[in-house]
GROMACS .gro file of C-alpha atoms in nm:
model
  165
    1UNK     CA    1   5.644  14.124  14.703
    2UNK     CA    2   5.643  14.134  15.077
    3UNK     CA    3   5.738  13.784  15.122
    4UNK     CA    4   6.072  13.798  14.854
    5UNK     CA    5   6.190  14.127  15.039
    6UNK     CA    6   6.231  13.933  15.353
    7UNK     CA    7   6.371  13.627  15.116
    8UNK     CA    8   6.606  13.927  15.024
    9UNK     CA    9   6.701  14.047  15.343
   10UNK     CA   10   6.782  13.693  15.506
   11UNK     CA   11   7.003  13.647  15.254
   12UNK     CA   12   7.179  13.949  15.240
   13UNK     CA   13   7.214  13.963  15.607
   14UNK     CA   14   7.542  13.790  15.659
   15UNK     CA   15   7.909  13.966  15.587
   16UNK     CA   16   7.992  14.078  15.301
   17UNK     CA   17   8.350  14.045  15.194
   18UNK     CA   18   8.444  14.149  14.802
   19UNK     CA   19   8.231  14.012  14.492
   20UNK     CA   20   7.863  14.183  14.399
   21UNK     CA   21   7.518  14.210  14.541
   22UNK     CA   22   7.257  14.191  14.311
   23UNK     CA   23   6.936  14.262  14.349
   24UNK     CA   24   6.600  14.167  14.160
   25UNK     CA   25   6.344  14.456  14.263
   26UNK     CA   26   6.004  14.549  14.182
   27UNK     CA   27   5.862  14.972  14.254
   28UNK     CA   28   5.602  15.125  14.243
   29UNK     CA   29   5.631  15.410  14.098
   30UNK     CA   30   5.434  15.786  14.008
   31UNK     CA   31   5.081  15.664  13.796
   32UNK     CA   32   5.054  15.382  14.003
   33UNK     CA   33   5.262  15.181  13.735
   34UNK     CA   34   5.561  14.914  13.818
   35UNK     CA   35   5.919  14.926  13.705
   36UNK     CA   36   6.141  14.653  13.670
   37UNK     CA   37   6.493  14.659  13.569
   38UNK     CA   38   6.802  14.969  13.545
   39UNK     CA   39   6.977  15.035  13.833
   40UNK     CA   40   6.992  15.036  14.187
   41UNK     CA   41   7.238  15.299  14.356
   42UNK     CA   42   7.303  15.216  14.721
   43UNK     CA   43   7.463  15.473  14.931
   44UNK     CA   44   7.633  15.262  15.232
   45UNK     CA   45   7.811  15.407  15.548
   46UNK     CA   46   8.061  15.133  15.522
   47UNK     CA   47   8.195  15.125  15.136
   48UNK     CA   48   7.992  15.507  15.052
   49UNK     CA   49   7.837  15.545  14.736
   50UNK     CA   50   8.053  15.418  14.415
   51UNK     CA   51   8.297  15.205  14.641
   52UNK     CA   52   8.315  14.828  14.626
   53UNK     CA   53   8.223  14.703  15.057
   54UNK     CA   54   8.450  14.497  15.195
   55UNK     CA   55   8.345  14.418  15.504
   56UNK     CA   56   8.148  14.498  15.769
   57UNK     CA   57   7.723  14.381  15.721
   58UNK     CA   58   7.463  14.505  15.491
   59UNK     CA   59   7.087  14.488  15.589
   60UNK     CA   60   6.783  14.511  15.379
   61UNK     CA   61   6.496  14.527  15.574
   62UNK     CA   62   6.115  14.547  15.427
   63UNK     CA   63   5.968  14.906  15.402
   64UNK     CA   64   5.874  15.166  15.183
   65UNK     CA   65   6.087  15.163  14.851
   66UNK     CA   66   6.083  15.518  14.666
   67UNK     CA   67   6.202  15.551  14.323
   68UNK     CA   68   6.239  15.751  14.064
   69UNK     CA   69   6.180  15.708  13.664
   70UNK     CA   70   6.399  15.836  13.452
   71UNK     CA   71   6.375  16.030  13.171
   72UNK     CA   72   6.187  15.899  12.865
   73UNK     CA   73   6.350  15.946  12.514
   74UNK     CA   74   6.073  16.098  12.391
   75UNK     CA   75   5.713  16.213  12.514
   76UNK     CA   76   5.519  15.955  12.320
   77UNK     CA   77   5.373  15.779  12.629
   78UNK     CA   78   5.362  16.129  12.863
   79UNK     CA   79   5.007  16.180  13.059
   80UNK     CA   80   4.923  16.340  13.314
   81UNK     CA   81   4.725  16.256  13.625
   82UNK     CA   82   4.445  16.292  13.820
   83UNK     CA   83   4.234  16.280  13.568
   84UNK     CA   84   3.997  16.424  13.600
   85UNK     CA   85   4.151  16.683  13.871
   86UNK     CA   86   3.878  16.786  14.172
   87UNK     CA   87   4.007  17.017  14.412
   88UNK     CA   88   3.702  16.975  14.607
   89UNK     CA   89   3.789  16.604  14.707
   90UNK     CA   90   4.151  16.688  14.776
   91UNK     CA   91   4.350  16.729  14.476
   92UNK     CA   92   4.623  16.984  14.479
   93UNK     CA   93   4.816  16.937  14.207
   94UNK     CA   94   4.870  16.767  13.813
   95UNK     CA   95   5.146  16.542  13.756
   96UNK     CA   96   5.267  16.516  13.380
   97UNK     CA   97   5.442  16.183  13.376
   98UNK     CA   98   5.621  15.963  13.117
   99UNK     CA   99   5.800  16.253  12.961
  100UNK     CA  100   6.144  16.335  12.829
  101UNK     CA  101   6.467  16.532  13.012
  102UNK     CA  102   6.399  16.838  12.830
  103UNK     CA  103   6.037  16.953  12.780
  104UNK     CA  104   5.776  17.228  12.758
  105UNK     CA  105   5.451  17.165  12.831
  106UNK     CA  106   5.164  17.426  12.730
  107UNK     CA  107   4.801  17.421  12.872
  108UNK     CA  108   4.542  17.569  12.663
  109UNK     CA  109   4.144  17.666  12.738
  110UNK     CA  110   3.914  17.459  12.410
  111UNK     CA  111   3.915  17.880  12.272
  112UNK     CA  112   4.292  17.811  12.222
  113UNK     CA  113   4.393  18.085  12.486
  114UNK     CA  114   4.762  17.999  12.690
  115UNK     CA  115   4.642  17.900  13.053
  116UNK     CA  116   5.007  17.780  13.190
  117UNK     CA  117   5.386  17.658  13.027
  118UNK     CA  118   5.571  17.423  13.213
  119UNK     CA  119   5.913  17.403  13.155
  120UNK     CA  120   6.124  17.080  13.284
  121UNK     CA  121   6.515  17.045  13.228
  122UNK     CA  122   6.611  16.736  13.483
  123UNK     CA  123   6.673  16.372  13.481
  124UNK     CA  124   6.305  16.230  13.539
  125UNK     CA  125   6.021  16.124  13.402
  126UNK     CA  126   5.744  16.365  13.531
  127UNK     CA  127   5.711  16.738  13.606
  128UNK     CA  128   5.472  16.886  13.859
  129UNK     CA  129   5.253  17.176  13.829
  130UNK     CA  130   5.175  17.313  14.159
  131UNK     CA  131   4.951  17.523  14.277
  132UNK     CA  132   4.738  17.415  13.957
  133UNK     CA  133   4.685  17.788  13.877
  134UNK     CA  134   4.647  18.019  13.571
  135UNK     CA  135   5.013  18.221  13.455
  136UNK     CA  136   4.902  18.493  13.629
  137UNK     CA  137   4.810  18.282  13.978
  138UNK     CA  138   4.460  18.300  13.947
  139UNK     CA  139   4.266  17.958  13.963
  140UNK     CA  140   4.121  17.781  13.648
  141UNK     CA  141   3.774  17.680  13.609
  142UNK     CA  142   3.575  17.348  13.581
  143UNK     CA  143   3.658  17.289  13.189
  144UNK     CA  144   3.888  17.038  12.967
  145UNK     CA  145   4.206  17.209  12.881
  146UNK     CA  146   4.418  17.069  12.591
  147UNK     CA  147   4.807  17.071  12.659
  148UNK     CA  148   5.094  16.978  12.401
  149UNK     CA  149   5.420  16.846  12.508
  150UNK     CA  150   5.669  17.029  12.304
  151UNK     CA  151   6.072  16.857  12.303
  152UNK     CA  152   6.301  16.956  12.045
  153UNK     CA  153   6.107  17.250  11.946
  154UNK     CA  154   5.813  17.047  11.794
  155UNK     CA  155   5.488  16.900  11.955
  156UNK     CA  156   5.539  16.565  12.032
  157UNK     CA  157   5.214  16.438  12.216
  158UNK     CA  158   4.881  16.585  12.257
  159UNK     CA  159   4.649  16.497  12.520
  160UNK     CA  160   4.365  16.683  12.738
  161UNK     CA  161   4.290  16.715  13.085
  162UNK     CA  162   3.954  16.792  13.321
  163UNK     CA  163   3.900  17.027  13.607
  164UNK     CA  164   3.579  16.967  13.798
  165UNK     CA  165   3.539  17.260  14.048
   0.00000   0.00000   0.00000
């Protein structure tokens, strides 16, 4: 990846003056998962973001490449992560990933008691619940917790997750 960055950069190094610059990338992205494909927005000082560059350079140089999932069309694939979730080792928060624009997510204790809803209205993929606490702040204990991902008004995925304390 490292090496066809810099391929990338040589060649984009020179002027650019009119037609397109296209891109093949690779990211890394929340889960630890890659993305290929969709598309890249580039904000430039010369053209700004929208506008066709004419003139002037354009540089890509090899670094840290953040990105951003979008939303999935429905929760089918949504997790969460770490699993399981240790405070003790570091962990300060769940990520819920994979998941649609619009979503509730409810957290249950195995009695069937509400521990925590989540509600996400945006444009990605993940939503995340932070401090990992109880709806009235306190902290949860070592258990597995069951949590539904509700879009549309109906449950659309199932799944658990673990606290060790």
């Amino acid at each position: 990846l490292a090496a066809a960055a810099l391929a990338a950069a040589a060649a984009v190094c020179a002027q650019l003056v009119g037609g397109a610059l296209k891109l093949s990338a690779v990211a890394v992205v929340a889960g630890g998962s890659t993305t290929t494909g969709g598309t890249m927005h580039m904000i430039s000082s010369i053209g700004g973001h929208g506008v066709p560059m004419s003139g002037g350079g354009y540089s890509l140089m090899p670094g840290t490449l953040s990105a951003v999932k979008t939303a999935r069309p429905d929760a089918s694939l949504a997790h969460c992560y770490p699993t399981p979730f240790v405070p003790s080792r570091g962990d300060s928060r769940i990520t819920f990933s994979d998941l649609p624009a619009q979503a509730k997510i409810v957290i249950y204790t195995i009695a069937g008691r509400v521990v925590k809803t989540l509600y996400k209205d945006d444009t990605t993929d993940s939503l995340v619940w932070d401090p990992v606490a109880s709806e009235s702040g306190e902290q949860i204990a070592s258990g597995v917790y069951p949590f539904v991902v509700i879009q549309s008004n109906r449950v659309t995925k199932r799944g658990k997750l673990m606290v060790v304390k």
